[in-house]
Coordinates of N, CA and C in Angstrom, one line a residue:
M272 N 25.5 17.5 24.6 CA 25.9 18.7 23.8 C 25.9 18.3 22.3
I273 N 26.3 17.1 22.0 CA 26.3 16.8 20.5 C 24.9 16.7 20.0
K274 N 24.0 16.2 20.9 CA 22.6 16.1 20.5 C 22.0 17.5 20.3
K275 N 22.4 18.4 21.2 CA 21.9 19.8 21.0 C 22.4 20.4 19.7
I276 N 23.6 20.1 19.4 CA 24.2 20.7 18.2 C 23.5 20.2 17.0
L277 N 23.2 18.8 17.0 CA 22.5 18.2 15.9 C 21.1 18.8 15.7
V278 N 20.4 19.0 16.8 CA 19.0 19.5 16.7 C 19.1 21.0 16.2
L279 N 20.1 21.8 16.7 CA 20.2 23.1 16.3 C 20.5 23.3 14.9
S280 N 21.4 22.4 14.4 CA 21.8 22.5 13.0 C 20.6 22.2 12.1
M281 N 19.8 21.2 12.5 CA 18.6 20.9 11.7 C 17.6 22.1 11.7
T282 N 17.5 22.7 12.9 CA 16.6 23.8 13.0 C 17.0 25.0 12.1
L283 N 18.3 25.3 12.1 CA 18.8 26.3 11.2 C 18.6 26.0 9.8
A284 N 18.8 24.7 9.4 CA 18.7 24.3 8.0 C 17.3 24.6 7.5
F285 N 16.3 24.2 8.4 CA 14.9 24.3 8.0 C 14.5 25.8 8.0
S286 N 15.0 26.5 9.0 CA 14.6 27.9 9.1 C 15.0 28.7 7.9
A287 N 16.0 28.2 7.2 CA 16.5 28.9 6.0 C 15.7 28.7 4.8
A288 N 14.8 27.6 4.9 CA 13.9 27.3 3.8 C 12.9 28.4 3.5
P289 N 12.6 28.7 2.2 CA 11.6 29.7 1.9 C 10.2 29.3 2.3
N290 N 9.4 30.2 2.8 CA 8.1 30.0 3.2 C 7.2 29.8 1.9
F291 N 6.2 29.0 2.0 CA 5.3 28.8 0.8 C 4.2 29.9 0.9
A292 N 4.2 30.7 -0.1 CA 3.1 31.8 -0.1 C 1.8 31.2 -0.7
Y293 N 0.7 31.5 0.0 CA -0.6 31.1 -0.5 C -1.6 32.1 -0.1
A294 N -2.7 32.1 -0.9 CA -3.8 33.1 -0.6 C -4.6 32.5 0.5
E295 N -5.1 33.4 1.4 CA -5.9 32.9 2.5 C -7.3 32.6 2.0
G296 N -7.8 31.4 2.3 CA -9.1 31.0 1.7 C -10.3 31.2 2.7
S297 N -11.4 30.8 2.2 CA -12.7 30.9 2.9 C -13.0 29.5 3.5
V298 N -13.2 29.4 4.8 CA -13.6 28.2 5.4 C -14.9 27.7 4.9
S299 N -15.9 28.6 4.9 CA -17.3 28.1 4.4 C -17.2 27.6 3.0
A300 N -16.5 28.3 2.1 CA -16.4 27.9 0.7 C -15.7 26.5 0.6
G301 N -14.6 26.4 1.5 CA -13.8 25.2 1.5 C -14.6 24.0 1.9
E302 N -15.6 24.2 2.8 CA -16.4 23.0 3.2 C -17.2 22.4 2.0
T303 N -17.7 23.3 1.2 CA -18.4 22.9 0.0 C -17.5 22.2 -1.0
K304 N -16.4 22.9 -1.2 CA -15.4 22.5 -2.3 C -14.7 21.2 -1.9
S305 N -14.7 20.8 -0.6 CA -14.0 19.6 -0.2 C -14.8 18.4 -0.1
A306 N -16.1 18.5 -0.7 CA -17.0 17.4 -0.6 C -16.4 16.1 -1.2
S307 N -15.7 16.2 -2.3 CA -15.2 15.0 -2.9 C -14.0 14.4 -2.1
C308 N -13.4 15.2 -1.3 CA -12.3 14.7 -0.5 C -12.7 13.9 0.7
G309 N -14.0 14.0 1.1 CA -14.5 13.4 2.3 C -14.5 11.9 2.2
S310 N -14.6 11.3 1.0 CA -14.7 9.9 0.9 C -13.5 9.2 1.4
C311 N -12.3 9.8 1.3 CA -11.1 9.3 1.8 C -10.6 9.9 3.1
H312 N -10.7 11.2 3.2 CA -10.2 12.0 4.3 C -11.2 12.3 5.4
G313 N -12.5 11.9 5.2 CA -13.5 12.2 6.2 C -14.1 13.6 6.0
P314 N -15.4 13.8 6.2 CA -16.0 15.1 6.0 C -15.4 16.2 6.8
D315 N -14.8 15.9 7.9 CA -14.2 17.0 8.7 C -12.7 16.8 8.7
G316 N -12.1 16.0 7.8 CA -10.7 15.9 7.7 C -10.1 14.8 8.6
N317 N -10.9 14.1 9.4 CA -10.5 13.0 10.2 C -10.8 11.7 9.5
S318 N -9.9 11.1 8.8 CA -10.2 9.9 8.0 C -10.4 8.7 8.9
V319 N -11.3 7.9 8.5 CA -11.6 6.7 9.3 C -10.6 5.6 9.0
A320 N -10.2 5.5 7.7 CA -9.2 4.5 7.3 C -7.8 5.0 7.6
S321 N -7.1 4.1 8.3 CA -5.8 4.5 8.9 C -4.7 4.7 7.8
T322 N -5.0 4.3 6.6 CA -4.0 4.5 5.5 C -4.2 5.8 4.8
F323 N -5.3 6.5 5.1 CA -5.5 7.9 4.5 C -5.2 8.9 5.6
P324 N -4.4 9.9 5.3 CA -4.0 10.9 6.3 C -5.1 11.8 6.8
K325 N -5.0 12.1 8.1 CA -5.9 13.1 8.6 C -5.5 14.5 8.1
L326 N -6.4 15.3 7.7 CA -6.1 16.7 7.2 C -6.6 17.7 8.3
A327 N -7.5 17.3 9.2 CA -8.0 18.2 10.2 C -6.9 18.8 11.1
G328 N -6.9 20.1 11.2 CA -5.9 20.7 12.1 C -4.6 20.9 11.4
Q329 N -4.4 20.5 10.2 CA -3.2 20.7 9.5 C -3.0 22.2 9.0
H330 N -1.8 22.7 9.0 CA -1.6 24.1 8.6 C -2.1 24.3 7.2
A331 N -2.8 25.3 6.9 CA -3.4 25.6 5.6 C -2.2 25.8 4.6
G332 N -1.1 26.4 5.0 CA 0.0 26.6 4.0 C 0.6 25.3 3.6
Y333 N 0.6 24.3 4.5 CA 1.2 23.0 4.1 C 0.2 22.2 3.2
I334 N -1.1 22.3 3.5 CA -2.0 21.6 2.6 C -2.0 22.2 1.2
A335 N -2.0 23.5 1.1 CA -1.9 24.2 -0.2 C -0.6 23.8 -0.9
Q336 N 0.5 23.8 -0.1 CA 1.8 23.4 -0.7 C 1.7 22.0 -1.3
Q337 N 1.1 21.0 -0.6 CA 1.1 19.7 -1.1 C 0.1 19.5 -2.3
L338 N -1.0 20.2 -2.3 CA -1.9 20.2 -3.4 C -1.3 20.7 -4.7
N339 N -0.5 21.8 -4.5 CA 0.2 22.3 -5.7 C 1.3 21.3 -6.1
A340 N 1.9 20.6 -5.2 CA 3.0 19.6 -5.5 C 2.4 18.5 -6.3
F341 N 1.1 18.1 -5.9 CA 0.4 17.0 -6.7 C 0.2 17.5 -8.1
K342 N -0.2 18.8 -8.2 CA -0.5 19.3 -9.5 C 0.7 19.4 -10.5
D343 N 1.9 19.8 -9.9 CA 3.0 20.0 -10.8 C 4.0 18.8 -10.8
D344 N 3.5 17.7 -10.1 CA 4.2 16.4 -10.1 C 5.6 16.5 -9.3
T345 N 5.7 17.5 -8.4 CA 6.9 17.4 -7.6 C 6.7 16.5 -6.4
R346 N 5.5 16.1 -6.2 CA 5.2 15.0 -5.2 C 4.5 13.9 -6.0
N347 N 5.1 12.8 -6.1 CA 4.6 11.7 -6.9 C 3.4 11.0 -6.2
A348 N 2.2 11.2 -6.6 CA 1.0 10.6 -6.0 C -0.1 10.4 -7.1
P349 N -0.1 9.3 -7.8 CA -1.0 9.1 -8.9 C -2.5 9.2 -8.4
M350 N -2.8 8.8 -7.2 CA -4.2 8.8 -6.7 C -4.6 10.3 -6.5
M351 N -3.7 11.1 -6.0 CA -4.1 12.5 -5.7 C -4.0 13.5 -6.9
A352 N -3.2 13.2 -7.8 CA -2.9 14.1 -9.0 C -4.2 14.5 -9.7
P353 N -5.1 13.6 -10.1 CA -6.3 14.0 -10.9 C -7.1 14.9 -10.1
Y354 N -7.3 14.7 -8.8 CA -8.1 15.6 -8.0 C -7.5 17.0 -7.9
A355 N -6.1 17.0 -7.7 CA -5.5 18.3 -7.5 C -5.5 19.1 -8.8
L356 N -5.3 18.4 -10.0 CA -5.3 19.1 -11.3 C -6.6 19.8 -11.5
A357 N -7.7 19.3 -10.9 CA -9.0 20.0 -11.2 C -9.2 21.2 -10.3
L358 N -8.3 21.5 -9.4 CA -8.5 22.6 -8.4 C -7.7 23.8 -8.9
D359 N -8.4 25.0 -8.9 CA -7.7 26.2 -9.2 C -7.2 26.8 -7.9
K360 N -6.5 28.0 -7.9 CA -5.9 28.5 -6.8 C -6.9 28.8 -5.7
S361 N -8.1 29.3 -6.1 CA -9.1 29.7 -5.1 C -9.6 28.4 -4.4
A362 N -9.8 27.3 -5.1 CA -10.3 26.1 -4.5 C -9.2 25.5 -3.5
I363 N -8.0 25.6 -3.9 CA -6.9 25.1 -3.0 C -6.9 25.9 -1.7
A364 N -7.0 27.2 -1.9 CA -6.9 28.1 -0.7 C -8.1 27.8 0.2
D365 N -9.3 27.6 -0.4 CA -10.5 27.4 0.4 C -10.5 26.1 1.1
I366 N -10.1 25.0 0.4 CA -10.1 23.7 1.0 C -9.0 23.6 2.1
S367 N -7.9 24.3 1.9 CA -6.8 24.3 2.9 C -7.3 25.0 4.2
A368 N -8.0 26.1 4.0 CA -8.5 26.9 5.1 C -9.6 26.1 5.9
Y369 N -10.4 25.3 5.2 CA -11.4 24.5 5.8 C -10.8 23.5 6.7
Y370 N -9.9 22.7 6.2 CA -9.4 21.6 7.0 C -8.5 22.1 8.1
A371 N -7.8 23.2 7.9 CA -7.0 23.8 9.0 C -7.9 24.3 10.2
S372 N -9.2 24.6 9.9 CA -10.1 25.1 10.9 C -10.7 23.9 11.8
K373 N -10.5 22.7 11.4 CA -11.1 21.6 12.1 C -10.1 21.0 13.1
K374 N -10.6 20.3 14.1 CA -9.8 19.7 15.2 C -9.4 18.3 14.9
T375 N -8.1 18.0 15.1 CA -7.7 16.6 14.9 C -8.2 15.7 15.9
S376 N -8.7 14.5 15.5 CA -9.3 13.6 16.4 C -8.1 12.8 17.2
T377 N -8.5 12.3 18.3 CA -7.5 11.5 19.1 C -7.5 10.0 18.7
N378 N -6.4 9.4 18.6 CA -6.3 8.0 18.2 C -6.4 7.1 19.4
Q379 N -6.9 5.9 19.1 CA -6.8 4.8 20.1 C -5.4 4.4 20.2
R380 N -5.0 3.7 21.3 CA -3.7 3.2 21.5 C -3.3 2.3 20.3
P381 N -2.1 2.4 19.7 CA -1.7 1.5 18.6 C -1.9 0.0 18.9
V382 N -2.1 -0.8 17.9 CA -2.2 -2.2 18.0 C -1.2 -2.9 17.2
L383 N -0.4 -3.7 17.7 CA 0.7 -4.4 17.0 C 0.1 -5.3 15.9
P384 N 0.6 -5.3 14.7 CA 0.1 -6.2 13.6 C 0.4 -7.6 13.9
I385 N -0.3 -8.5 13.4 CA -0.1 -10.0 13.6 C 1.2 -10.3 12.8
E386 N 2.0 -11.1 13.5 CA 3.3 -11.6 12.9 C 3.2 -13.1 12.5
Y387 N 3.9 -13.4 11.5 CA 3.9 -14.8 11.0 C 5.3 -15.4 10.9
D388 N 5.4 -16.7 11.1 CA 6.7 -17.3 11.0 C 7.0 -17.7 9.5
K389 N 8.1 -18.4 9.3 CA 8.4 -18.7 7.9 C 7.5 -19.7 7.3
Y390 N 6.7 -20.4 8.1 CA 5.7 -21.3 7.6 C 4.3 -20.7 7.4
D391 N 4.3 -19.4 7.6 CA 3.1 -18.6 7.4 C 2.0 -18.9 8.5
D392 N 2.6 -19.3 9.7 CA 1.7 -19.6 10.9 C 1.8 -18.4 11.8
E393 N 0.7 -18.0 12.4 CA 0.7 -16.8 13.3 C 1.6 -17.1 14.5
I394 N 2.4 -16.1 14.8 CA 3.2 -16.2 16.0 C 2.4 -15.7 17.2
E395 N 2.1 -16.7 18.1 CA 1.2 -16.3 19.2 C 2.0 -15.7 20.3
K396 N 1.4 -14.6 20.9 CA 2.0 -13.9 22.0 C 1.0 -13.6 23.1
T397 N 1.4 -13.6 24.3 CA 0.5 -13.3 25.4 C 0.2 -11.8 25.4
D398 N -0.9 -11.5 26.1 CA -1.2 -10.1 26.2 C -0.1 -9.3 26.9
E399 N 0.6 -9.9 27.9 CA 1.7 -9.3 28.5 C 2.9 -9.0 27.6
E400 N 3.1 -10.0 26.8 CA 4.2 -9.8 25.8 C 3.9 -8.7 24.8
K401 N 2.7 -8.7 24.3 CA 2.3 -7.7 23.4 C 2.4 -6.3 24.0
T402 N 1.9 -6.1 25.3 CA 2.0 -4.9 26.0 C 3.4 -4.4 26.1
T403 N 4.3 -5.3 26.5 CA 5.7 -5.0 26.7 C 6.4 -4.6 25.4
E404 N 6.0 -5.3 24.3 CA 6.6 -4.9 23.0 C 6.1 -3.6 22.6
L405 N 4.8 -3.3 22.7 CA 4.3 -2.0 22.3 C 4.8 -0.9 23.1
N406 N 4.9 -1.1 24.4 CA 5.4 0.0 25.3 C 6.9 0.3 24.9
G407 N 7.6 -0.7 24.6 CA 9.0 -0.6 24.2 C 9.2 0.2 22.9
L408 N 8.3 -0.1 21.9 CA 8.3 0.6 20.6 C 8.0 2.1 20.8
I409 N 6.9 2.4 21.6 CA 6.5 3.8 21.8 C 7.6 4.5 22.5
A410 N 8.3 3.9 23.5 CA 9.3 4.6 24.2 C 10.5 4.9 23.3
L411 N 10.8 3.9 22.4 CA 11.9 4.1 21.4 C 11.5 5.2 20.5
G412 N 10.3 5.2 20.1 CA 9.8 6.3 19.2 C 9.9 7.7 19.8
G413 N 9.6 7.7 21.1 CA 9.6 9.0 21.8 C 11.1 9.5 21.9
D414 N 12.0 8.6 22.1 CA 13.4 9.0 22.2 C 13.9 9.5 20.8
L415 N 13.5 8.8 19.8 CA 13.9 9.2 18.4 C 13.3 10.5 18.1
Y416 N 12.1 10.7 18.5 CA 11.4 12.0 18.2 C 12.1 13.2 18.8
R417 N 12.5 13.0 20.1 CA 13.1 14.1 20.8 C 14.6 14.2 20.5
N418 N 15.3 13.1 20.4 CA 16.8 13.1 20.3 C 17.4 12.6 19.0
G419 N 16.6 12.0 18.2 CA 17.2 11.4 17.0 C 18.1 10.2 17.4
N420 N 19.0 9.8 16.4 CA 19.9 8.7 16.6 C 21.3 9.2 16.1
L421 N 22.1 9.6 17.0 CA 23.4 10.1 16.7 C 24.3 9.1 15.9
K422 N 24.2 7.8 16.3 CA 25.0 6.8 15.7 C 24.7 6.7 14.2
S423 N 23.4 6.7 13.8 CA 23.1 6.6 12.4 C 22.8 8.0 11.7
E424 N 23.0 9.0 12.5 CA 22.8 10.4 12.0 C 21.3 10.7 11.6
V425 N 20.4 10.1 12.4 CA 19.0 10.4 12.2 C 18.6 11.6 13.0
S426 N 18.2 12.6 12.4 CA 17.9 13.9 13.1 C 16.6 13.8 13.9
A427 N 16.5 14.6 15.0 CA 15.3 14.6 15.9 C 14.2 15.3 15.2
C428 N 13.0 14.6 15.3 CA 11.8 15.2 14.6 C 11.4 16.5 15.3
I429 N 11.7 16.6 16.6 CA 11.3 17.8 17.3 C 11.8 19.1 16.7
A430 N 12.9 19.0 16.0 CA 13.5 20.2 15.5 C 12.6 21.0 14.5
C431 N 11.8 20.2 13.8 CA 11.0 20.8 12.8 C 9.5 20.7 13.0
H432 N 9.1 19.6 13.7 CA 7.7 19.3 13.9 C 7.2 19.7 15.3
G433 N 8.1 20.3 16.2 CA 7.7 20.7 17.5 C 7.6 19.7 18.5
P434 N 7.7 20.1 19.8 CA 7.7 19.1 20.9 C 6.4 18.3 21.0
Y435 N 5.3 18.8 20.6 CA 4.0 18.1 20.6 C 3.5 17.7 19.3
G436 N 4.3 17.8 18.3 CA 3.9 17.4 16.9 C 3.0 18.5 16.3
E437 N 3.2 19.7 16.8 CA 2.3 20.8 16.3 C 2.8 21.4 14.9
G438 N 4.0 21.0 14.5 CA 4.6 21.5 13.3 C 5.1 23.0 13.4
N439 N 5.3 23.6 12.2 CA 5.8 25.0 12.2 C 5.1 25.7 11.1
K440 N 4.0 26.4 11.5 CA 3.1 27.1 10.6 C 3.9 28.1 9.6
P441 N 4.7 29.0 10.1 CA 5.4 30.0 9.2 C 6.2 29.3 8.2
A442 N 6.8 28.2 8.5 CA 7.7 27.5 7.6 C 7.0 26.4 6.8
S443 N 5.7 26.2 7.0 CA 4.8 25.2 6.4 C 5.4 23.8 6.6
F444 N 5.9 23.6 7.8 CA 6.3 22.2 8.2 C 5.0 21.6 8.9
P445 N 4.6 20.4 8.4 CA 3.3 19.8 8.9 C 3.2 19.5 10.3
A446 N 2.0 19.6 10.8 CA 1.7 19.1 12.2 C 1.6 17.6 12.0
L447 N 2.0 16.9 13.0 CA 2.0 15.4 13.0 C 1.1 14.8 14.0
K448 N 0.9 15.5 15.1 CA 0.1 15.0 16.2 C -1.2 14.4 15.8
G449 N -1.4 13.2 16.4 CA -2.7 12.5 16.1 C -2.8 11.9 14.8
Q450 N -1.8 11.9 14.0 CA -1.9 11.3 12.6 C -1.9 9.8 12.8
H451 N -2.5 9.1 11.8 CA -2.6 7.6 11.9 C -1.2 7.0 11.8
A452 N -0.9 6.0 12.6 CA 0.4 5.4 12.6 C 0.6 4.7 11.3
D453 N -0.4 4.0 10.8 CA -0.2 3.3 9.5 C 0.2 4.2 8.4
Y454 N -0.5 5.4 8.3 CA -0.1 6.4 7.3 C 1.3 6.9 7.5
L455 N 1.7 7.2 8.7 CA 3.0 7.7 9.0 C 4.1 6.6 8.6
I456 N 3.8 5.4 8.9 CA 4.8 4.3 8.5 C 4.9 4.3 7.0
K457 N 3.8 4.4 6.3 CA 3.9 4.4 4.8 C 4.6 5.6 4.3
A458 N 4.3 6.8 4.9 CA 5.0 8.0 4.4 C 6.5 7.9 4.6
L459 N 6.9 7.5 5.8 CA 8.3 7.4 6.1 C 9.0 6.4 5.2
T460 N 8.3 5.3 5.0 CA 8.9 4.2 4.1 C 9.0 4.7 2.7
D461 N 8.0 5.5 2.2 CA 8.1 6.0 0.9 C 9.2 7.0 0.8
F462 N 9.4 7.8 1.8 CA 10.6 8.8 1.8 C 11.9 8.0 1.7
K463 N 11.9 6.9 2.5 CA 13.1 6.1 2.6 C 13.5 5.5 1.3
K464 N 12.5 5.1 0.5 CA 12.7 4.4 -0.8 C 12.7 5.4 -1.9
G465 N 12.5 6.7 -1.6 CA 12.5 7.7 -2.7 C 11.3 7.8 -3.5
K466 N 10.2 7.2 -3.0 CA 8.9 7.2 -3.7 C 8.0 8.4 -3.4
R467 N 8.2 9.1 -2.3 CA 7.3 10.1 -1.8 C 7.5 11.4 -2.6
S468 N 8.7 11.7 -3.0 CA 8.9 13.0 -3.7 C 9.8 12.8 -4.9
N469 N 9.5 13.7 -5.9 CA 10.4 13.6 -7.1 C 11.6 14.5 -6.9
V470 N 11.7 15.2 -5.8 CA 12.9 16.0 -5.5 C 14.0 15.2 -4.8
A471 N 15.1 15.1 -5.4 CA 16.2 14.2 -5.0 C 16.7 14.6 -3.6
D472 N 16.8 15.9 -3.4 CA 17.4 16.4 -2.1 C 16.4 16.7 -1.0
N473 N 15.2 16.1 -1.1 CA 14.2 16.3 -0.1 C 14.7 15.9 1.2
M474 N 14.5 16.8 2.2 CA 15.1 16.6 3.5 C 14.6 15.4 4.2
M475 N 13.3 15.1 4.1 CA 12.8 13.9 4.7 C 13.3 12.6 4.1
H476 N 13.6 12.6 2.8 CA 14.2 11.5 2.2 C 15.6 11.2 2.8
M477 N 16.4 12.3 3.0 CA 17.7 12.2 3.5 C 17.7 11.6 5.0
I478 N 16.6 11.9 5.7 CA 16.5 11.5 7.1 C 16.0 10.0 7.1
A479 N 14.9 9.8 6.4 CA 14.2 8.5 6.4 C 15.1 7.3 5.9
K480 N 16.0 7.6 4.9 CA 16.8 6.6 4.4 C 17.8 6.0 5.4
K481 N 18.0 6.7 6.5 CA 18.9 6.3 7.5 C 18.2 5.6 8.6
M482 N 16.9 5.5 8.6 CA 16.1 4.9 9.6 C 15.9 3.4 9.3
S483 N 15.9 2.6 10.4 CA 15.6 1.2 10.2 C 14.0 1.1 10.2
D484 N 13.6 -0.1 9.7 CA 12.1 -0.3 9.7 C 11.5 -0.3 11.1
K485 N 12.3 -0.7 12.1 CA 11.8 -0.7 13.5 C 11.7 0.7 14.0
E486 N 12.7 1.6 13.6 CA 12.6 3.0 14.0 C 11.5 3.7 13.4
I487 N 11.2 3.4 12.1 CA 10.0 4.0 11.4 C 8.7 3.6 12.1
K488 N 8.6 2.3 12.5 CA 7.4 1.9 13.2 C 7.3 2.6 14.6
A489 N 8.4 2.6 15.3 CA 8.4 3.2 16.6 C 8.1 4.6 16.7
V490 N 8.7 5.4 15.8 CA 8.4 6.9 15.8 C 7.0 7.2 15.3
S491 N 6.5 6.3 14.4 CA 5.1 6.5 13.9 C 4.1 6.2 15.1
Y492 N 4.4 5.1 15.8 CA 3.5 4.8 17.0 C 3.5 5.9 18.0
H493 N 4.7 6.5 18.3 CA 4.8 7.6 19.2 C 4.0 8.8 18.8
I494 N 4.2 9.2 17.5 CA 3.5 10.4 17.0 C 2.0 10.2 17.0
S495 N 1.5 9.0 16.7 CA 0.1 8.8 16.7 C -0.6 9.0 18.1
T496 N 0.2 8.9 19.1 CA -0.3 9.1 20.5 C -0.3 10.6 20.9
L497 N 0.4 11.4 20.2 CA 0.5 12.8 20.6 C -0.8 13.6 20.4
K498 N -1.1 14.5 21.4 CA -2.4 15.2 21.4 C -2.1 16.7 21.3

């Protein structure tokens, strides 16, 4: 019951947020205007490098919202700001429409990073140990995604991002399914440390700062497997 109340309260909080209004763009024009984006995000919005986010299949309203946030510096991103500043409203709408029209690619199963001891020597693990550890992290991430953590007051991701990571288009809450785990880990860590947004009361900052590094990794791994 308490879990249900927590999820409901988060849902109500987000549903009260104002929708981001944006002009509907042209997919064909967006394909041309997004040419410079392809070097990092991939020509179809499915980035090859796991540190760059996939844009394919993302809600157009959310993409437009973030590009405008890069422009007005409400989202602190020195790498993206120069690109966003060069875009007018029409270009933002067209690029957003183009990436929203594409299909998100499916990820391979996550791979645990190599760990080192205090002497900087690699900690060797058997394949069985690696599989057990990875399965445990993905299971933990799935539980966090669905139920949150009542003890530390970490809200369930499902309340805003949907049961399958599909997001909430009317509210411009992003789709997460199929996103790179490495990017998600960085994004959540940046939220946790207050680096992701210049808005002090950002909801994701309030949630992420209560998450442990293990929880961030676990939920990122889980989300990366969603289709």
